[in-house]
Coordinates of C-alpha atoms (C1' of nucleotides) in Angstrom, one line a residue:
Chain A
M1 CA 0.1 0.0 0.0
T2 CA 1.2 3.6 -0.8
P3 CA 1.2 6.1 2.1
S4 CA -1.7 7.8 0.6
Q5 CA -3.7 4.7 0.5
N6 CA -2.9 4.1 4.2
I7 CA -4.1 7.6 5.0
K8 CA -7.2 7.1 3.1
T9 CA -7.8 3.9 5.1
F10 CA -7.1 5.6 8.2
L11 CA -9.5 8.6 7.5
E12 CA -12.1 6.1 6.7
T13 CA -11.8 4.2 10.1
G14 CA -13.0 7.3 12.0
P15 CA -16.5 5.8 12.7
E16 CA -14.7 2.7 14.3
Y17 CA -13.1 4.8 17.0
L18 CA -14.6 6.0 20.3
P19 CA -15.4 9.8 19.6
S20 CA -13.4 12.4 21.6
V21 CA -10.9 10.0 23.0
S22 CA -7.3 9.6 22.1
V23 CA -4.4 8.1 23.8
D24 CA -0.7 9.5 24.0
C25 CA 2.3 7.4 25.0
V26 CA 5.5 8.7 26.6
I27 CA 8.0 6.0 26.0
F28 CA 11.0 6.1 28.0
G29 CA 14.2 4.4 27.3
F30 CA 17.6 4.4 28.8
H31 CA 20.8 4.5 26.7
E32 CA 24.3 5.7 27.4
R33 CA 23.5 6.8 30.7
Q34 CA 20.6 9.2 29.5
L35 CA 17.0 9.1 29.7
K36 CA 15.3 9.2 26.3
V37 CA 11.7 9.5 25.0
L38 CA 10.6 8.2 21.7
L39 CA 9.2 10.9 19.5
L40 CA 7.7 11.0 16.0
E41 CA 8.6 13.5 13.4
F42 CA 6.5 14.7 10.4
K43 CA 8.6 15.2 7.4
H44 CA 6.9 18.0 5.7
T45 CA 6.1 20.2 8.6
K46 CA 9.3 19.4 10.8
A47 CA 6.8 18.8 13.7
F48 CA 7.6 16.5 16.6
A49 CA 4.8 14.6 18.5
L50 CA 4.3 11.8 20.9
P51 CA 3.2 8.5 19.7
G52 CA -0.6 8.4 20.0
G53 CA -3.7 7.1 18.5
F54 CA -7.4 6.4 18.9
V55 CA -9.5 3.8 20.8
F56 CA -11.3 1.2 18.9
K57 CA -15.0 0.9 20.1
D58 CA -14.3 -2.6 20.9
E59 CA -11.0 -2.3 22.9
S60 CA -10.2 -0.7 26.2
T61 CA -8.1 2.2 26.5
D62 CA -5.4 0.1 28.2
E63 CA -5.5 -2.1 25.2
A64 CA -5.3 0.7 22.8
A65 CA -2.3 2.0 24.7
T66 CA -0.7 -1.4 24.3
R67 CA -1.4 -1.5 20.7
I68 CA 0.0 1.9 20.0
L69 CA 3.0 0.9 21.7
W70 CA 3.6 -2.2 19.9
E71 CA 3.0 -0.5 16.6
R72 CA 5.6 2.0 17.4
T73 CA 8.3 -0.1 18.9
G74 CA 7.6 -3.6 18.0
V75 CA 7.6 -4.9 21.6
K76 CA 5.0 -6.3 23.6
D77 CA 4.8 -7.2 27.4
I78 CA 6.0 -3.7 28.4
Y79 CA 5.6 -1.7 31.5
L80 CA 2.8 0.5 30.7
E81 CA 1.0 2.7 33.1
Q82 CA -1.8 5.5 32.8
F83 CA -0.7 8.6 34.6
H84 CA -3.1 11.4 33.6
T85 CA -5.9 12.5 31.3
F86 CA -5.6 15.8 29.6
G87 CA -9.0 17.4 29.0
E88 CA -8.5 21.0 28.2
Q89 CA -11.1 22.5 25.8
N90 CA -8.5 23.7 23.6
R91 CA -5.2 21.6 23.8
G92 CA -3.6 23.2 20.9
N93 CA -4.2 23.6 17.1
W94 CA -4.4 20.9 14.5
D95 CA -2.5 22.6 11.7
V96 CA 0.0 20.1 11.6
H97 CA -2.3 17.2 10.9
K98 CA -4.2 19.4 8.3
A99 CA -0.8 20.1 6.5
T100 CA 0.2 16.5 6.6
M101 CA -2.9 15.3 5.2
S102 CA -2.8 18.1 2.7
S103 CA 0.6 17.1 1.7
H104 CA -0.8 13.6 0.8
G105 CA -3.6 15.3 -1.2
F106 CA -6.4 15.0 1.5
E107 CA -8.1 18.3 2.3
L108 CA -10.1 18.0 5.7
E109 CA -13.3 20.1 6.2
T110 CA -13.0 22.0 9.4
N111 CA -15.8 19.6 10.8
H112 CA -13.8 16.4 10.0
W113 CA -13.6 13.9 12.8
L114 CA -10.0 14.3 12.9
L115 CA -10.2 17.9 13.8
Q116 CA -12.6 17.7 16.6
R117 CA -11.8 18.1 20.2
F118 CA -10.2 15.1 21.8
I119 CA -9.3 14.5 25.3
S120 CA -6.0 12.5 25.7
I121 CA -5.3 9.6 28.0
G122 CA -1.6 9.7 28.9
Y123 CA 0.2 6.5 29.3
Y124 CA 4.0 6.1 30.0
A125 CA 6.0 3.1 29.1
L126 CA 9.3 1.9 30.3
V127 CA 11.1 -0.3 27.6
D128 CA 14.3 -1.9 27.1
F129 CA 15.9 0.4 24.8
S130 CA 17.9 -2.4 23.1
K131 CA 14.7 -4.3 22.1
V132 CA 12.9 -1.4 20.4
I133 CA 12.6 -0.5 16.7
P134 CA 11.3 2.9 16.4
T135 CA 8.5 2.7 13.7
P136 CA 6.8 5.9 12.3
D137 CA 3.2 6.0 11.9
I138 CA 1.1 7.1 9.0
F139 CA 1.3 10.6 10.0
S140 CA 5.0 10.6 10.6
D141 CA 8.2 9.8 8.7
I142 CA 10.7 9.3 11.4
G143 CA 10.6 7.9 14.9
G144 CA 13.6 8.4 17.0
W145 CA 14.9 8.8 20.7
H146 CA 15.5 12.1 22.2
D147 CA 17.3 13.1 25.3
I148 CA 14.9 14.0 28.1
H149 CA 16.9 17.3 28.5
Q150 CA 16.6 18.1 24.8
I151 CA 12.9 17.6 23.9
P152 CA 12.0 19.8 21.0
T153 CA 8.8 21.8 20.7
L154 CA 6.1 19.3 20.3
I155 CA 2.6 19.8 18.8
L156 CA -0.5 20.5 20.9
D157 CA 0.1 20.0 24.6
H158 CA 2.6 17.2 24.2
N159 CA 5.5 19.0 26.0
R160 CA 3.1 19.1 29.1
I161 CA 2.4 15.7 28.7
V162 CA 5.9 14.7 28.7
E163 CA 6.7 16.8 31.8
K164 CA 3.8 15.2 33.7
A165 CA 4.8 11.8 32.8
L166 CA 8.5 12.5 34.0
T167 CA 7.1 14.0 37.2
T168 CA 5.0 10.8 37.8
L169 CA 7.8 8.4 36.8
R170 CA 10.1 10.1 39.5
L171 CA 7.3 9.8 42.2
M172 CA 6.7 6.1 41.4
L173 CA 10.3 5.3 41.2
D174 CA 10.7 4.4 44.8
Y175 CA 7.1 3.6 45.6
K176 CA 6.7 1.0 42.9
L177 CA 10.3 0.0 42.0
V178 CA 9.7 0.3 38.4
G179 CA 13.0 1.4 37.2
F180 CA 14.2 -2.1 36.2
N181 CA 12.0 -2.2 33.2
L182 CA 14.3 0.3 31.6
L183 CA 17.3 -1.9 31.7
S184 CA 18.0 -5.2 30.0
E185 CA 17.2 -8.4 31.9
T186 CA 20.5 -8.5 33.7
F187 CA 22.2 -5.3 34.9
T188 CA 25.1 -4.3 37.2
M189 CA 24.5 -2.1 40.4
N190 CA 26.3 0.7 38.7
E191 CA 23.9 0.6 35.7
L192 CA 21.1 0.7 38.1
Q193 CA 22.5 3.4 40.0
S194 CA 23.1 5.7 37.0
L195 CA 19.6 4.9 35.9
Y196 CA 18.3 6.3 39.2
E197 CA 20.6 9.2 39.0
T198 CA 19.4 10.1 35.8
I199 CA 15.7 10.0 36.4
L200 CA 16.0 11.8 39.7
D201 CA 18.5 14.1 38.4
K202 CA 20.7 13.9 41.3
K203 CA 24.0 12.1 42.6
L204 CA 23.5 9.4 44.9
L205 CA 26.1 7.7 47.3
R206 CA 27.2 4.4 45.8
A207 CA 27.6 2.5 49.2
N208 CA 24.1 3.8 50.4
F209 CA 22.4 3.0 47.1
Q210 CA 23.9 -0.5 47.1
R211 CA 22.7 -1.1 50.7
K212 CA 19.2 0.3 50.0
M213 CA 18.7 -1.9 46.7
L214 CA 20.0 -5.1 48.3
S215 CA 17.8 -4.5 51.4
M216 CA 14.7 -4.8 49.5
E217 CA 15.5 -8.3 48.6
I218 CA 14.3 -8.2 45.0
L219 CA 17.5 -8.6 43.3
E220 CA 19.2 -11.8 42.6
R221 CA 22.7 -12.3 41.8
V222 CA 23.5 -14.0 38.6
E223 CA 26.4 -16.5 39.0
K224 CA 28.4 -14.8 36.5
K225 CA 30.9 -12.0 36.7
F226 CA 31.7 -9.1 34.2
S227 CA 34.9 -9.3 32.5
G228 CA 37.3 -6.8 30.5
K229 CA 37.8 -4.0 32.6
A230 CA 40.7 -3.1 34.5
H231 CA 39.0 -3.5 38.0
K232 CA 37.2 -5.8 40.3
P233 CA 34.4 -7.2 38.4
P234 CA 30.9 -6.3 39.5
Y235 CA 28.1 -8.7 40.3
V236 CA 25.4 -9.0 37.7
Y237 CA 21.9 -8.8 38.9
R238 CA 18.3 -9.6 37.7
I239 CA 15.0 -9.2 39.3
K240 CA 13.8 -12.1 41.5
K241 CA 11.0 -14.1 40.2
T242 CA 8.0 -13.5 42.4
T243 CA 6.8 -16.8 43.0
Chain B
M1 CA -40.1 22.3 36.3
T2 CA -41.4 18.9 36.9
P3 CA -38.9 16.0 37.2
S4 CA -40.0 14.8 33.6
Q5 CA -39.4 18.2 32.2
N6 CA -35.9 18.1 33.7
I7 CA -35.1 14.7 32.3
K8 CA -36.6 15.9 28.6
T9 CA -34.4 18.9 28.7
F10 CA -31.3 16.7 29.8
L11 CA -31.9 14.1 27.2
E12 CA -32.0 16.9 24.7
T13 CA -28.6 18.2 25.7
G14 CA -26.8 15.2 24.4
P15 CA -25.4 17.0 21.4
E16 CA -23.9 19.6 23.7
Y17 CA -21.7 17.1 25.4
L18 CA -18.5 15.7 24.3
P19 CA -19.2 12.1 23.2
S20 CA -17.8 9.1 25.0
V21 CA -16.5 11.0 28.0
S22 CA -18.0 11.1 31.4
V23 CA -16.7 12.3 34.8
D24 CA -17.4 10.5 38.1
C25 CA -16.7 12.1 41.5
V26 CA -15.7 10.3 44.7
I27 CA -16.6 12.9 47.3
F28 CA -15.1 12.5 50.6
G29 CA -16.2 13.8 53.9
F30 CA -15.2 13.3 57.6
H31 CA -17.8 13.0 60.3
E32 CA -18.0 11.7 63.6
R33 CA -14.4 10.0 63.2
Q34 CA -15.5 8.3 60.0
L35 CA -14.6 8.8 56.5
K36 CA -17.8 9.1 54.3
V37 CA -18.5 9.1 50.6
L38 CA -21.4 11.0 49.0
L39 CA -23.6 8.7 47.1
L40 CA -26.7 9.2 44.9
E41 CA -29.8 6.6 45.2
F42 CA -32.4 6.0 42.5
K43 CA -35.7 5.8 44.1
H44 CA -37.2 3.4 41.8
T45 CA -34.4 0.9 41.3
K46 CA -32.8 1.3 44.8
A47 CA -29.5 1.5 42.9
F48 CA -26.5 3.5 44.2
A49 CA -24.2 5.5 42.1
L50 CA -21.3 8.0 42.2
P51 CA -22.2 11.6 41.4
G52 CA -21.3 12.1 37.8
G53 CA -21.9 13.7 34.6
F54 CA -20.8 14.7 31.3
V55 CA -18.4 17.3 29.8
F56 CA -19.9 20.2 27.8
K57 CA -18.0 20.7 24.5
D58 CA -16.9 24.1 25.5
E59 CA -15.5 23.3 29.1
S60 CA -12.6 21.3 30.4
T61 CA -12.9 18.2 32.3
D62 CA -11.6 19.9 35.2
E63 CA -14.1 22.4 34.8
A64 CA -16.8 19.7 34.5
A65 CA -15.8 18.0 37.6
T66 CA -16.0 21.3 39.5
R67 CA -19.5 21.9 38.2
I68 CA -20.7 18.5 39.1
L69 CA -19.1 18.9 42.5
W70 CA -21.0 22.2 43.0
E71 CA -24.3 20.9 41.8
R72 CA -24.3 17.9 44.2
T73 CA -22.8 19.8 47.2
G74 CA -23.4 23.4 46.9
V75 CA -19.9 24.1 47.6
K76 CA -17.1 25.8 45.4
D77 CA -13.3 26.2 45.9
I78 CA -13.0 22.5 46.9
Y79 CA -9.8 20.4 46.8
L80 CA -10.5 18.2 43.7
E81 CA -8.1 16.1 41.9
Q82 CA -8.2 13.7 39.0
F83 CA -7.0 10.3 40.0
H84 CA -7.6 7.7 37.1
T85 CA -9.6 7.2 33.9
F86 CA -11.7 4.2 33.5
G87 CA -11.8 2.9 30.1
E88 CA -12.9 -0.8 29.8
Q89 CA -15.1 -1.6 26.9
N90 CA -17.8 -2.8 29.1
R91 CA -18.0 -1.0 32.3
G92 CA -21.2 -2.4 33.4
N93 CA -24.8 -2.4 32.0
W94 CA -27.0 0.6 31.7
D95 CA -30.2 -1.2 32.8
V96 CA -30.6 1.3 35.8
H97 CA -30.6 4.4 33.6
K98 CA -33.0 2.7 31.3
A99 CA -35.4 1.8 34.1
T100 CA -35.0 5.3 35.6
M101 CA -36.0 7.0 32.3
S102 CA -38.6 4.4 31.7
S103 CA -40.2 5.2 35.1
H104 CA -40.4 8.9 34.0
G105 CA -42.0 7.8 30.7
F106 CA -39.0 7.9 28.5
E107 CA -38.1 4.8 26.6
L108 CA -34.7 5.1 25.2
E109 CA -33.7 3.2 22.1
T110 CA -30.7 1.0 22.3
N111 CA -28.7 3.4 20.2
H112 CA -29.5 6.4 22.4
W113 CA -26.6 8.5 23.3
L114 CA -27.0 7.9 26.9
L115 CA -26.6 4.2 26.4
Q116 CA -23.3 4.4 24.4
R117 CA -20.0 3.4 25.6
F118 CA -18.4 6.0 28.0
I119 CA -15.0 6.3 29.6
S120 CA -15.1 7.9 32.9
I121 CA -12.5 10.3 34.4
G122 CA -12.5 9.9 38.0
Y123 CA -11.9 12.7 40.4
Y124 CA -11.9 12.7 44.1
A125 CA -12.9 15.7 46.3
L126 CA -12.1 16.4 50.0
V127 CA -14.9 18.5 51.5
D128 CA -15.8 20.0 54.7
F129 CA -18.6 17.8 55.8
S130 CA -20.3 20.6 57.5
K131 CA -20.5 22.7 54.6
V132 CA -22.1 20.3 52.2
I133 CA -25.8 20.1 51.3
P134 CA -26.2 16.8 49.5
T135 CA -28.3 17.4 46.4
P136 CA -29.8 14.6 44.1
D137 CA -29.4 15.0 40.4
I138 CA -32.2 14.4 37.9
F139 CA -31.6 10.7 37.9
S140 CA -31.6 10.2 41.7
D141 CA -34.0 11.2 44.5
I142 CA -31.6 10.9 47.4
G143 CA -28.1 12.0 48.1
G144 CA -26.4 11.0 51.3
W145 CA -23.3 10.1 53.0
H146 CA -22.1 6.6 53.4
D147 CA -19.3 5.3 55.6
I148 CA -16.3 4.0 53.5
H149 CA -16.7 0.6 55.2
Q150 CA -20.3 0.3 54.4
I151 CA -20.6 1.2 50.6
P152 CA -23.3 -0.8 49.1
T153 CA -23.2 -2.3 45.6
L154 CA -23.0 0.4 43.1
I155 CA -23.9 0.7 39.4
L156 CA -21.3 0.0 36.7
D157 CA -17.7 -0.1 38.0
H158 CA -18.4 2.5 40.6
N159 CA -17.2 0.3 43.4
R160 CA -13.9 0.0 41.8
I161 CA -13.7 3.7 41.3
V162 CA -14.2 4.3 45.0
E163 CA -11.6 1.7 45.7
K164 CA -9.2 3.3 43.5
A165 CA -10.0 6.8 44.9
L166 CA -9.4 5.6 48.4
T167 CA -5.9 4.0 47.4
T168 CA -4.9 7.1 45.7
L169 CA -6.0 9.3 48.8
R170 CA -4.0 7.2 51.1
L171 CA -0.9 7.5 48.8
M172 CA -1.3 11.2 48.7
L173 CA -1.9 11.8 52.4
D174 CA 1.7 12.2 53.4
Y175 CA 3.0 13.4 50.0
K176 CA 0.7 16.2 49.4
L177 CA -0.6 17.0 53.0
V178 CA -4.0 17.0 51.6
G179 CA -6.2 15.8 54.5
F180 CA -6.9 19.3 56.1
N181 CA -9.5 19.8 53.4
L182 CA -11.7 17.3 55.1
L183 CA -11.8 19.4 58.3
S184 CA -13.3 22.7 59.1
E185 CA -11.0 25.6 59.1
T186 CA -9.9 25.2 62.6
F187 CA -9.3 21.9 64.4
T188 CA -7.6 20.1 67.2
M189 CA -4.6 17.8 67.0
N190 CA -6.8 15.0 68.2
E191 CA -9.2 15.6 65.3
L192 CA -6.4 15.8 62.8
Q193 CA -4.9 12.5 64.1
S194 CA -8.2 10.7 64.1
L195 CA -8.7 11.7 60.5
Y196 CA -5.3 10.2 59.6
E197 CA -6.0 7.1 61.6
T198 CA -9.4 6.8 59.7
I199 CA -8.0 7.2 56.2
L200 CA -4.9 5.1 56.8
D201 CA -6.9 2.6 58.9
K202 CA -4.4 2.3 61.6
K203 CA -3.6 3.6 65.1
L204 CA -0.9 6.2 65.4
L205 CA 1.1 7.3 68.5
R206 CA -0.2 10.7 69.7
A207 CA 3.2 12.1 70.9
N208 CA 4.8 11.1 67.6
F209 CA 2.0 12.4 65.3
Q210 CA 2.0 15.7 67.1
R211 CA 5.7 15.9 66.6
K212 CA 5.5 15.1 63.0
M213 CA 2.8 17.6 62.3
L214 CA 4.3 20.4 64.1
S215 CA 7.7 19.7 62.5
M216 CA 6.2 20.3 59.1
E217 CA 5.6 23.9 60.1
I218 CA 2.3 24.4 58.3
L219 CA 0.2 24.4 61.2
E220 CA -0.6 27.7 63.1
R221 CA -2.0 27.9 66.6
V222 CA -5.1 29.8 67.0
E223 CA -4.9 31.8 70.0
K224 CA -8.0 30.3 71.5
K225 CA -8.6 27.3 73.5
F226 CA -11.4 24.8 73.7
S227 CA -13.7 24.7 76.5
G228 CA -16.2 22.5 78.0
K229 CA -14.6 19.1 78.7
A230 CA -13.1 17.9 82.0
H231 CA -9.4 18.0 81.0
K232 CA -6.8 20.2 79.8
P233 CA -7.9 22.2 76.8
P234 CA -6.2 21.4 73.4
Y235 CA -4.8 24.0 71.0
V236 CA -6.8 24.8 68.0
Y237 CA -4.8 24.8 64.8
R238 CA -5.4 26.0 61.3
I239 CA -3.3 25.9 58.1
K240 CA -0.7 28.6 57.7
K241 CA -1.3 31.1 55.0
T242 CA 1.3 30.4 52.4
T243 CA 2.3 34.0 51.7
Chain C
dA1 C1' 56.3 -11.0 38.3
dT2 C1' 55.3 -7.0 40.5
dA3 C1' 53.5 -2.6 41.2
dA4 C1' 49.9 0.8 39.9
dG5 C1' 45.4 2.3 39.0
dT6 C1' 40.4 1.3 38.9
dT7 C1' 36.0 0.0 40.6
dT8 C1' 33.6 -3.1 43.5
dG9 C1' 31.6 -5.0 48.1
dT10 C1' 30.9 -4.1 52.5
dA11 C1' 32.1 -2.5 57.2
dT12 C1' 32.0 1.3 60.3
dC13 C1' 30.8 5.5 62.4
dA14 C1' 28.0 9.8 62.7
dA15 C1' 23.5 12.0 62.1
dA16 C1' 18.8 12.1 61.6
dA17 C1' 14.3 10.3 61.8
dT18 C1' 11.2 7.3 64.2
dG19 C1' 9.1 4.4 67.9
dA20 C1' 7.9 4.0 72.7
dT21 C1' 7.3 5.8 77.5
dG22 C1' 6.6 8.8 81.1
dC23 C1' 5.3 13.1 83.3
dA24 C1' 3.8 17.7 84.6
dA25 C1' 0.1 20.9 83.3
dT26 C1' -4.8 22.0 83.0
dC27 C1' -9.3 21.4 82.9
dG28 C1' -14.4 19.9 85.0
dA29 C1' -16.9 17.0 88.4
dC30 C1' -17.4 16.1 92.9
Chain D
dG1 C1' -8.8 20.3 97.4
dT2 C1' -9.0 15.6 95.1
dC3 C1' -10.0 12.7 91.2
dG4 C1' -10.1 11.4 86.5
dA5 C1' -9.1 12.7 81.9
dT6 C1' -6.5 14.7 78.2
dT7 C1' -3.0 17.5 76.5
dG8 C1' 1.8 19.1 75.4
dC9 C1' 6.3 17.8 75.5
dA10 C1' 10.5 15.7 77.2
dT11 C1' 13.3 11.9 77.1
dC12 C1' 15.1 7.6 75.9
dA13 C1' 15.7 3.5 72.6
dT14 C1' 15.7 1.8 67.9
dT15 C1' 15.9 2.1 63.1
dT16 C1' 17.1 4.5 59.1
dT17 C1' 20.0 7.3 56.4
dG18 C1' 24.4 9.8 55.3
dA19 C1' 29.2 9.8 54.8
dT20 C1' 33.8 7.8 54.9
dA21 C1' 37.1 4.1 54.6
dC22 C1' 39.4 -0.1 53.2
dA23 C1' 40.3 -4.5 51.4
dA24 C1' 39.4 -7.4 47.2
dA25 C1' 39.7 -8.2 42.3
dC26 C1' 40.8 -7.1 38.0
dT27 C1' 43.8 -5.0 33.9
dT28 C1' 47.8 -2.6 32.5
dA29 C1' 52.4 -0.8 32.5
dT30 C1' 56.9 -1.8 33.8

DNA sequence: ATAAGTTTGTATCAAAATGATGCAATCGAC
DNA sequence: GTCGATTGCATCATTTTGATACAAACTTAT
């Protein structure tokens, strides 16, 4: 199918979606000691946006978020959590979508379903960076990771959505022990610490961090040690199976 | 206006609402050392429900929640916070609404807007019990307070919504120091402690509770003491103005 | 082979926060 | 005044957290 055919199909699925409701995903990844967010970019308008989509009438909003996540990253079984619903009357203007559609030869009337008011249910996802294959959607041409400190201006209220997601993630980090989802299955204490330091944006004392993590008794030492570097090899950990 | 006229008017306002989106409010109050929730009751069907409503196309979801809260309690300027959005495909059946409408002489076709799928944005409110005048809406005939430990079976997924609201409130209690909103403007340390004990559902040591609250430096002693009881009169406190 | 340079794992001590108990102060009832 | 009740707060013990130190384990340079 050509892009234009994809878009035509999409525009025709309007009636299959739950009206007024959209889902946006803030997908966090961790790479080279930096917290990243997956963004989409529209080629014609150079605009950036969060991966998002609509909710089919026969799926739950959680399922919609899972589906969108899978479509944009190729991964399933991901840590995904709803964090806030954004319901302002005017969340921004839709010029970007109009322009994008226009560039594909579709002129949307002002009362087109895609240009109506939507509330957006925000979800954040924590993914293993190495397992993700960023995949653009039919609106966008590029999907890529952006450092949390260098997020460009996004469409609509998406910058605010990212901010709120980050705030929530910080709050949840200790409470729900959720950070591990950003690492690969096994990791060193050093990697875990730098993850925490990046998210919380502050330095932690190594000895105390280690003590705290071990005292929670959720980490399991893998009977294998690192090799290569010119120093004592660190233990490698994984999350204990909760039997 | 007669009740039936009210309902007729309501049924006709369908097009003014944002489709698929509803708001439900868990209104907490504190009375006689018990945590209460404001519920509505439908006379004909004996069914209970949370106060809720729909979002006008020209108001934000926050504004809708504030409005609904005001309509059901008569109070404004209330602590109100969104806590979760409930987006299952099938959140329960609408028989109660059908029966209620039917009892007023309105037979709804199965594709009536009121019987469509709605997602519900949940808000919880903390109100000063003494200032509230429970007011039924057009669906219901009675509005009243129910002890949190004796919530009857509610329509749809409203029991789950109450549970989630309570969980969130417990989490937020320390983090956001939000409990004061459930008390009148001035209160004793004893009242504050029993509020905390009720919400957290556990006993707290009096001396340590007092120490903790005072150390936060958000309480101000009112230069007036209690009277009446046969013991040392407690100080009366209020929240410091944050200048 | 040995020394040097790293990072890791953990012990140890100090400081702060929390848990538990006790007691003097202040009221009304008698 | 004495009694019972409750308050405000001090004081101790215990636990948690913050900060520092040091031996162990590895590679590289000599």
